């Protein structure tokens, strides 16, 4: 099929700002585009000009950038207003068999619903109202805009929570959950771990890497696992504070700050880890979790990320708020079992499977949703 992916926000802002990138090769949406390409589809990605990389890219798909208008009202980090998208879709919608738009709360979704509703599928990540301005804009959007213009558009949730949330405002909600996909040619498992836990995260306060360092120090001192290390992959404004905390914990010789790594390097680090540690305060969908699972790396996480349901369902790790050294010990003791489950279920989280599933849902939408 000829597929257009509408995803105006390419990367997660850092403290409210878009961080320029030399390349977007490692972004979630590029991985998804490659998943469609691997299935034999022709893909065009439509996104915001503000996320254009600083260097030229050699891609298997097309990318078209649209400048954002009215930036003080429609901030490119939150709700971009893509200048020229409506004109483009009016001219080229016949060139596509399917339009996939990420999020119902998106100007791109509204434009696509007005121009080519029969070709549109919405892929929903949000599972609650965005908190900006006391949730008022989001409540107005879902209560009026979505119910008026998007209620009959087929929608697929990235989690069960997103599925339930979309069902409050839209009628054609798929009973299938489709989370982010990972490139299985880059991320793949090894036979055994190399004796360390891993954190893959931007080093910002909301990720609570400080709590992970504290819990790791307790794990080493209380449980006696002095030979188990901690590797922290990522960069950000909290890096110096976290290094100081590691020094004060008495475990700095076992904690390695590796900085940001591209996927080729990250995949090797993940597949050799005993487990990925997650203690975030806010994230809904963390691609680092799916990257770990496809790499055969179990996850020890709190209940904030929405993928928790699938981690529990397929026994791919441990999900518990306020987890600590006992759960870290259990991750080591149950590694063979959890690692085996990850290998068995990894196909569910590959970008190709995600692309195939979205295509299947779209092609069967008349039977599924009585559209």
CSV table of C-alpha atoms in Angstrom, one decimal:
chain,number,residue,atom,x,y,z
A,1,UNK,CA,0.0,0.0,0.0
A,2,UNK,CA,0.9,3.6,-0.3
A,3,UNK,CA,1.0,4.9,3.3
A,4,UNK,CA,1.3,8.4,4.7
A,5,UNK,CA,2.2,8.8,8.4
A,6,UNK,CA,1.2,12.1,10.0
A,7,UNK,CA,3.3,12.7,13.1
A,8,UNK,CA,4.0,16.4,13.7
A,9,UNK,CA,6.0,15.9,16.9
A,10,UNK,CA,9.1,13.9,16.0
A,11,UNK,CA,11.0,13.8,19.3
A,12,UNK,CA,10.3,14.5,23.0
A,13,UNK,CA,11.1,18.0,24.0
A,14,UNK,CA,13.7,18.5,26.7
A,15,UNK,CA,12.5,21.0,29.3
A,16,UNK,CA,10.0,22.5,26.8
A,17,UNK,CA,12.5,22.9,24.0
A,18,UNK,CA,13.1,21.0,20.7
A,19,UNK,CA,16.7,19.8,20.7
A,20,UNK,CA,18.3,19.9,17.2
A,21,UNK,CA,19.5,16.6,15.9
A,22,UNK,CA,22.0,15.7,13.2
A,23,UNK,CA,19.7,12.8,12.3
A,24,UNK,CA,16.3,11.4,13.2
A,25,UNK,CA,17.4,7.8,12.3
A,26,UNK,CA,16.8,6.5,15.8
A,27,UNK,CA,13.4,8.1,16.4
A,28,UNK,CA,10.3,6.0,17.0
A,29,UNK,CA,8.5,7.2,13.9
A,30,UNK,CA,11.4,6.5,11.6
A,31,UNK,CA,11.4,2.9,13.0
A,32,UNK,CA,7.7,2.7,12.2
A,33,UNK,CA,8.2,4.0,8.7
A,34,UNK,CA,10.9,1.3,8.1
A,35,UNK,CA,8.5,-1.3,9.5
A,36,UNK,CA,6.1,-0.4,6.7
A,37,UNK,CA,8.8,-0.4,4.1
A,38,UNK,CA,10.0,-3.9,5.2
A,39,UNK,CA,6.4,-5.0,4.5
A,40,UNK,CA,6.6,-3.8,0.9
A,41,UNK,CA,4.7,-0.5,1.4
A,42,UNK,CA,5.6,2.9,0.0
A,43,UNK,CA,5.9,5.4,2.8
A,44,UNK,CA,5.8,9.2,3.2
A,45,UNK,CA,6.2,10.8,6.6
A,46,UNK,CA,4.6,14.2,7.2
A,47,UNK,CA,6.0,16.2,10.1
A,48,UNK,CA,6.9,19.6,11.4
A,49,UNK,CA,9.7,21.7,9.9
A,50,UNK,CA,11.1,22.3,13.4
A,51,UNK,CA,12.2,18.7,13.6
A,52,UNK,CA,14.2,18.7,10.4
A,53,UNK,CA,17.6,17.2,11.1
A,54,UNK,CA,20.7,19.4,10.7
A,55,UNK,CA,22.4,16.9,8.3
A,56,UNK,CA,21.2,15.2,5.1
A,57,UNK,CA,19.7,11.7,5.6
A,58,UNK,CA,19.7,8.6,3.3
A,59,UNK,CA,16.2,7.1,3.8
A,60,UNK,CA,14.1,4.3,2.5
A,61,UNK,CA,11.0,6.6,2.6
A,62,UNK,CA,10.1,10.2,1.9
A,63,UNK,CA,9.8,12.9,4.5
A,64,UNK,CA,7.9,16.2,3.9
A,65,UNK,CA,8.2,19.0,6.4
A,66,UNK,CA,5.6,21.7,7.1
A,67,UNK,CA,6.4,25.0,8.9
A,68,UNK,CA,4.4,25.6,12.0
A,69,UNK,CA,2.2,28.7,12.2
A,70,UNK,CA,0.9,30.7,15.2
A,71,UNK,CA,3.6,29.3,17.4
A,72,UNK,CA,2.7,31.3,20.4
A,73,UNK,CA,-0.7,29.7,20.5
A,74,UNK,CA,0.1,26.3,18.8
A,75,UNK,CA,3.5,25.5,20.2
A,76,UNK,CA,5.5,23.1,18.0
A,77,UNK,CA,6.4,21.1,21.1
A,78,UNK,CA,2.7,20.6,22.1
A,79,UNK,CA,0.2,21.2,19.3
A,80,UNK,CA,1.9,22.3,16.0
A,81,UNK,CA,-0.2,24.0,13.3
A,82,UNK,CA,1.2,22.7,10.0
A,83,UNK,CA,1.1,25.4,7.3
A,84,UNK,CA,0.3,23.8,4.0
A,85,UNK,CA,-0.7,20.4,5.2
A,86,UNK,CA,-4.4,20.9,4.1
A,87,UNK,CA,-3.4,22.0,0.7
A,88,UNK,CA,-0.9,19.1,0.3
A,89,UNK,CA,-3.5,16.5,1.3
A,90,UNK,CA,-6.2,17.9,-1.0
A,91,UNK,CA,-3.7,17.6,-3.9
A,92,UNK,CA,-2.1,14.3,-2.9
A,93,UNK,CA,-4.6,12.3,-0.9
A,94,UNK,CA,-5.4,10.2,-4.0
A,95,UNK,CA,-1.7,9.2,-4.0
A,96,UNK,CA,-2.2,7.3,-0.8
A,97,UNK,CA,-4.2,4.2,0.2
A,98,UNK,CA,-4.0,4.9,4.0
A,99,UNK,CA,-3.3,7.9,6.2
A,100,UNK,CA,-2.1,7.1,9.7
A,101,UNK,CA,-2.2,10.1,12.1
A,102,UNK,CA,-0.6,9.9,15.6
A,103,UNK,CA,-3.0,11.2,18.2
A,104,UNK,CA,-6.6,12.5,18.0
A,105,UNK,CA,-5.4,15.6,19.8
A,106,UNK,CA,-3.6,16.9,16.7
A,107,UNK,CA,-4.2,19.5,14.0
A,108,UNK,CA,-3.0,16.9,11.5
A,109,UNK,CA,-5.7,14.5,12.5
A,110,UNK,CA,-8.4,17.1,12.2
A,111,UNK,CA,-7.2,18.2,8.7
A,112,UNK,CA,-6.9,14.6,7.5
A,113,UNK,CA,-10.4,13.9,8.8
A,114,UNK,CA,-11.8,16.8,6.9
A,115,UNK,CA,-10.0,16.1,3.6
A,116,UNK,CA,-9.8,12.2,3.4
A,117,UNK,CA,-11.8,10.6,6.2
A,118,UNK,CA,-12.2,7.2,4.5
A,119,UNK,CA,-8.4,6.8,4.3
A,120,UNK,CA,-7.6,7.8,7.8
A,121,UNK,CA,-6.7,5.7,10.8
A,122,UNK,CA,-5.8,7.3,14.1
A,123,UNK,CA,-3.1,5.8,16.3
A,124,UNK,CA,-3.8,6.9,19.8
A,125,UNK,CA,-1.1,7.2,22.5
A,126,UNK,CA,-2.6,9.6,25.1
A,127,UNK,CA,-4.7,8.0,27.8
A,128,UNK,CA,-5.8,11.1,29.6
A,129,UNK,CA,-6.2,14.8,29.1
A,130,UNK,CA,-3.0,16.8,28.6
A,131,UNK,CA,-2.4,18.9,31.7
A,132,UNK,CA,-1.6,22.2,29.9
A,133,UNK,CA,-3.8,25.1,31.1
A,134,UNK,CA,-5.6,23.0,33.7
A,135,UNK,CA,-6.6,20.4,30.9
A,136,UNK,CA,-9.0,23.0,29.5
A,137,UNK,CA,-7.7,22.9,25.8
A,138,UNK,CA,-7.7,19.1,25.8
A,139,UNK,CA,-11.2,18.8,27.2
A,140,UNK,CA,-12.5,21.2,24.7
A,141,UNK,CA,-10.7,19.4,21.8
A,142,UNK,CA,-11.9,15.9,22.8
A,143,UNK,CA,-15.4,17.1,23.9
A,144,UNK,CA,-16.2,19.2,20.8
A,145,UNK,CA,-13.7,18.7,18.0
A,146,UNK,CA,-13.2,15.0,18.3
A,147,UNK,CA,-16.9,14.3,18.9
A,148,UNK,CA,-17.9,16.5,15.9
A,149,UNK,CA,-15.2,15.6,13.3
A,150,UNK,CA,-13.4,12.5,14.4
A,151,UNK,CA,-15.9,10.3,16.2
A,152,UNK,CA,-16.4,7.9,13.2
A,153,UNK,CA,-12.7,7.7,12.3
A,154,UNK,CA,-11.2,4.3,13.1
A,155,UNK,CA,-8.8,4.5,16.1
A,156,UNK,CA,-6.2,2.1,17.5
A,157,UNK,CA,-4.9,2.5,21.0
A,158,UNK,CA,-1.2,2.1,21.8
A,159,UNK,CA,-2.2,0.7,25.2
A,160,UNK,CA,-5.4,-0.5,26.9
A,161,UNK,CA,-5.6,2.8,28.7
A,162,UNK,CA,-5.4,4.7,25.5
A,163,UNK,CA,-8.0,2.4,24.0
A,164,UNK,CA,-10.4,3.1,26.8
A,165,UNK,CA,-9.7,6.8,26.8
A,166,UNK,CA,-10.4,7.1,23.0
A,167,UNK,CA,-13.6,5.1,23.5
A,168,UNK,CA,-15.0,8.0,25.6
A,169,UNK,CA,-15.1,10.2,22.5
A,170,UNK,CA,-14.9,8.0,19.4
A,171,UNK,CA,-17.1,5.1,18.2
A,172,UNK,CA,-14.8,3.0,16.0
A,173,UNK,CA,-12.2,1.9,18.5
A,174,UNK,CA,-10.3,-1.3,17.7
A,175,UNK,CA,-10.3,-4.0,20.2
A,176,UNK,CA,-6.6,-4.6,19.3
A,177,UNK,CA,-3.8,-2.8,21.1
A,178,UNK,CA,-0.8,-1.8,19.0
A,179,UNK,CA,2.2,-0.2,20.8
A,180,UNK,CA,5.4,1.3,19.3
A,181,UNK,CA,7.5,-1.0,17.2
A,182,UNK,CA,11.3,-1.7,17.2
A,183,UNK,CA,13.6,-2.5,14.4
A,184,UNK,CA,14.4,-6.3,14.9
A,185,UNK,CA,17.3,-6.2,12.6
A,186,UNK,CA,19.1,-3.8,15.0
A,187,UNK,CA,17.7,-5.0,18.3
A,188,UNK,CA,18.0,-8.8,18.9
A,189,UNK,CA,18.8,-11.0,21.9
A,190,UNK,CA,21.9,-12.7,23.1
A,191,UNK,CA,22.0,-16.1,25.0
A,192,UNK,CA,23.0,-14.7,28.4
A,193,UNK,CA,23.6,-11.5,30.4
A,194,UNK,CA,26.9,-9.9,31.3
A,195,UNK,CA,26.1,-9.0,34.9
A,196,UNK,CA,24.7,-5.5,34.9
A,197,UNK,CA,21.5,-3.5,35.0
A,198,UNK,CA,20.9,-0.7,32.5
A,199,UNK,CA,19.0,2.6,32.5
A,200,UNK,CA,18.2,4.2,29.1
A,201,UNK,CA,16.9,7.6,29.7
A,202,UNK,CA,17.2,11.3,29.2
A,203,UNK,CA,18.8,12.6,32.4
A,204,UNK,CA,16.0,14.9,33.6
A,205,UNK,CA,14.2,14.9,36.9
A,206,UNK,CA,11.0,13.3,35.8
A,207,UNK,CA,12.8,10.1,34.8
A,208,UNK,CA,13.9,9.7,38.5
A,209,UNK,CA,17.3,8.2,37.7
A,210,UNK,CA,18.3,9.5,41.1
A,211,UNK,CA,15.9,7.0,42.7
A,212,UNK,CA,17.3,4.2,40.6
A,213,UNK,CA,20.9,5.0,41.8
A,214,UNK,CA,19.7,5.0,45.4
A,215,UNK,CA,17.9,1.7,45.0
A,216,UNK,CA,20.9,0.2,43.2
A,217,UNK,CA,23.2,1.3,46.1
A,218,UNK,CA,20.8,-0.4,48.5
A,219,UNK,CA,20.8,-3.5,46.3
A,220,UNK,CA,24.6,-3.7,46.4
A,221,UNK,CA,24.9,-3.1,50.1
A,222,UNK,CA,21.9,-5.1,51.4
A,223,UNK,CA,21.9,-8.1,49.0
A,224,UNK,CA,25.6,-8.4,48.5
A,225,UNK,CA,25.6,-8.3,44.7
A,226,UNK,CA,28.9,-6.5,44.4
A,227,UNK,CA,29.7,-7.9,41.0
A,228,UNK,CA,26.5,-6.6,39.4
A,229,UNK,CA,27.0,-3.2,37.8
A,230,UNK,CA,24.8,-0.4,36.6
A,231,UNK,CA,25.1,1.3,33.2
A,232,UNK,CA,23.3,4.6,32.5
A,233,UNK,CA,22.8,5.4,28.9
A,234,UNK,CA,21.6,9.0,28.1
A,235,UNK,CA,22.4,12.6,28.6
A,236,UNK,CA,20.7,15.7,30.0
A,237,UNK,CA,20.8,18.5,32.5
A,238,UNK,CA,20.8,16.3,35.6
A,239,UNK,CA,24.0,14.5,34.6
A,240,UNK,CA,26.3,16.2,37.0
A,241,UNK,CA,23.9,15.9,39.9
A,242,UNK,CA,23.5,12.2,39.2
A,243,UNK,CA,27.3,11.6,39.0
A,244,UNK,CA,27.6,13.4,42.4
A,245,UNK,CA,24.9,11.1,43.8
A,246,UNK,CA,26.6,8.0,42.4
A,247,UNK,CA,29.8,9.2,44.1
A,248,UNK,CA,28.0,9.7,47.4
A,249,UNK,CA,26.3,6.3,47.2
A,250,UNK,CA,29.7,4.6,47.5
A,251,UNK,CA,29.0,2.6,44.3
A,252,UNK,CA,30.6,5.0,41.8
A,253,UNK,CA,33.1,2.3,40.7
A,254,UNK,CA,30.2,0.1,39.6
A,255,UNK,CA,28.1,2.8,38.0
A,256,UNK,CA,29.0,3.8,34.5
A,257,UNK,CA,27.6,6.9,32.8
A,258,UNK,CA,27.9,6.1,29.1
A,259,UNK,CA,26.3,9.2,27.6
A,260,UNK,CA,23.9,9.1,24.6
A,261,UNK,CA,24.5,6.2,22.2
A,262,UNK,CA,23.1,5.4,18.8
A,263,UNK,CA,21.0,2.3,18.2
A,264,UNK,CA,23.9,0.2,16.9
A,265,UNK,CA,25.7,0.6,20.2
A,266,UNK,CA,22.7,0.7,22.4
A,267,UNK,CA,21.4,-2.6,21.1
A,268,UNK,CA,24.6,-4.4,22.2
A,269,UNK,CA,24.4,-2.9,25.7
A,270,UNK,CA,20.7,-3.9,26.0
A,271,UNK,CA,20.9,-7.5,25.0
A,272,UNK,CA,23.8,-8.1,27.4
A,273,UNK,CA,22.0,-6.6,30.4
A,274,UNK,CA,20.2,-8.5,33.1
A,275,UNK,CA,17.4,-6.0,33.1
A,276,UNK,CA,16.2,-2.5,32.2
A,277,UNK,CA,15.3,-0.3,35.2
A,278,UNK,CA,12.5,2.2,35.0
A,279,UNK,CA,11.2,4.5,37.7
A,280,UNK,CA,9.7,7.4,35.7
A,281,UNK,CA,7.1,9.8,37.0
A,282,UNK,CA,5.3,10.7,33.8
A,283,UNK,CA,6.1,8.7,30.6
A,284,UNK,CA,3.2,7.0,28.8
A,285,UNK,CA,5.0,5.0,26.2
A,286,UNK,CA,8.7,4.5,26.5
A,287,UNK,CA,10.4,3.1,23.4
A,288,UNK,CA,13.4,2.0,25.6
A,289,UNK,CA,11.1,-0.6,27.1
A,290,UNK,CA,10.1,-2.1,23.8
A,291,UNK,CA,13.8,-1.9,22.6
A,292,UNK,CA,14.8,-3.9,25.7
A,293,UNK,CA,12.1,-6.5,25.2
A,294,UNK,CA,13.0,-7.1,21.6
A,295,UNK,CA,16.6,-7.4,22.7
A,296,UNK,CA,15.6,-10.2,25.2
A,297,UNK,CA,16.2,-7.9,28.2
A,298,UNK,CA,13.5,-8.1,30.9
A,299,UNK,CA,12.2,-5.0,32.5
A,300,UNK,CA,11.9,-3.9,36.2
A,301,UNK,CA,9.5,-1.0,36.1
A,302,UNK,CA,6.9,1.0,38.0
A,303,UNK,CA,3.3,1.2,36.9
A,304,UNK,CA,3.5,4.6,35.1
A,305,UNK,CA,4.3,3.5,31.5
A,306,UNK,CA,1.2,2.1,29.8
A,307,UNK,CA,3.0,-0.9,28.4
A,308,UNK,CA,2.9,-2.3,32.0
A,309,UNK,CA,-0.2,-4.4,31.0
A,310,UNK,CA,1.7,-6.3,28.3
A,311,UNK,CA,4.8,-6.7,30.5
A,312,UNK,CA,2.6,-8.3,33.1
A,313,UNK,CA,0.5,-10.3,30.7
A,314,UNK,CA,3.4,-12.0,29.0
A,315,UNK,CA,5.7,-12.1,32.1
A,316,UNK,CA,8.4,-10.0,30.6
A,317,UNK,CA,9.7,-8.6,33.8
A,318,UNK,CA,8.4,-7.2,37.1
A,319,UNK,CA,5.9,-4.3,37.4
A,320,UNK,CA,5.7,-2.7,40.8
A,321,UNK,CA,5.5,0.8,42.2
A,322,UNK,CA,8.2,1.5,44.8
A,323,UNK,CA,10.3,-1.5,43.6
A,324,UNK,CA,13.6,-2.0,45.4
A,325,UNK,CA,16.5,-4.4,46.1
A,326,UNK,CA,14.3,-7.4,46.5
A,327,UNK,CA,12.8,-7.0,43.1
A,328,UNK,CA,16.3,-6.4,41.6
A,329,UNK,CA,17.4,-9.7,43.3
A,330,UNK,CA,14.4,-11.5,41.8
A,331,UNK,CA,15.3,-10.2,38.3
A,332,UNK,CA,18.6,-11.9,38.6
A,333,UNK,CA,17.2,-15.1,40.0
A,334,UNK,CA,14.4,-15.3,37.4
A,335,UNK,CA,16.6,-14.1,34.5
A,336,UNK,CA,16.5,-17.3,32.4
A,337,UNK,CA,12.7,-17.5,32.6
A,338,UNK,CA,12.1,-13.8,31.9
A,339,UNK,CA,14.7,-13.7,29.2
A,340,UNK,CA,13.1,-16.7,27.5
A,341,UNK,CA,9.6,-15.0,27.7
A,342,UNK,CA,11.1,-11.9,26.0
A,343,UNK,CA,12.5,-14.0,23.2
A,344,UNK,CA,9.2,-15.9,22.8
A,345,UNK,CA,7.1,-12.7,22.6
A,346,UNK,CA,9.6,-10.2,21.0
A,347,UNK,CA,7.8,-10.5,17.6
A,348,UNK,CA,4.9,-8.6,19.1
A,349,UNK,CA,7.0,-5.5,19.5
A,350,UNK,CA,8.8,-5.3,16.2
A,351,UNK,CA,8.1,-2.5,13.8
A,352,UNK,CA,7.1,-4.9,11.0
A,353,UNK,CA,4.5,-6.6,13.1
A,354,UNK,CA,3.1,-3.3,14.2
A,355,UNK,CA,2.9,-2.1,10.6
A,356,UNK,CA,1.3,-5.3,9.5
A,357,UNK,CA,-1.3,-5.1,12.3
A,358,UNK,CA,-2.2,-1.5,11.6
A,359,UNK,CA,-2.6,-2.3,7.9
A,360,UNK,CA,-4.8,-5.3,8.8
A,361,UNK,CA,-7.0,-3.2,11.0
A,362,UNK,CA,-7.4,-0.5,8.4
A,363,UNK,CA,-8.2,-3.0,5.6
A,364,UNK,CA,-10.8,-4.7,7.7
A,365,UNK,CA,-12.3,-1.5,9.2
A,366,UNK,CA,-15.7,-1.8,7.4
A,367,UNK,CA,-16.2,-5.3,8.9
A,368,UNK,CA,-14.7,-4.3,12.3
A,369,UNK,CA,-16.4,-1.0,12.8
A,370,UNK,CA,-19.4,-1.1,10.4
A,371,UNK,CA,-18.2,2.1,8.8
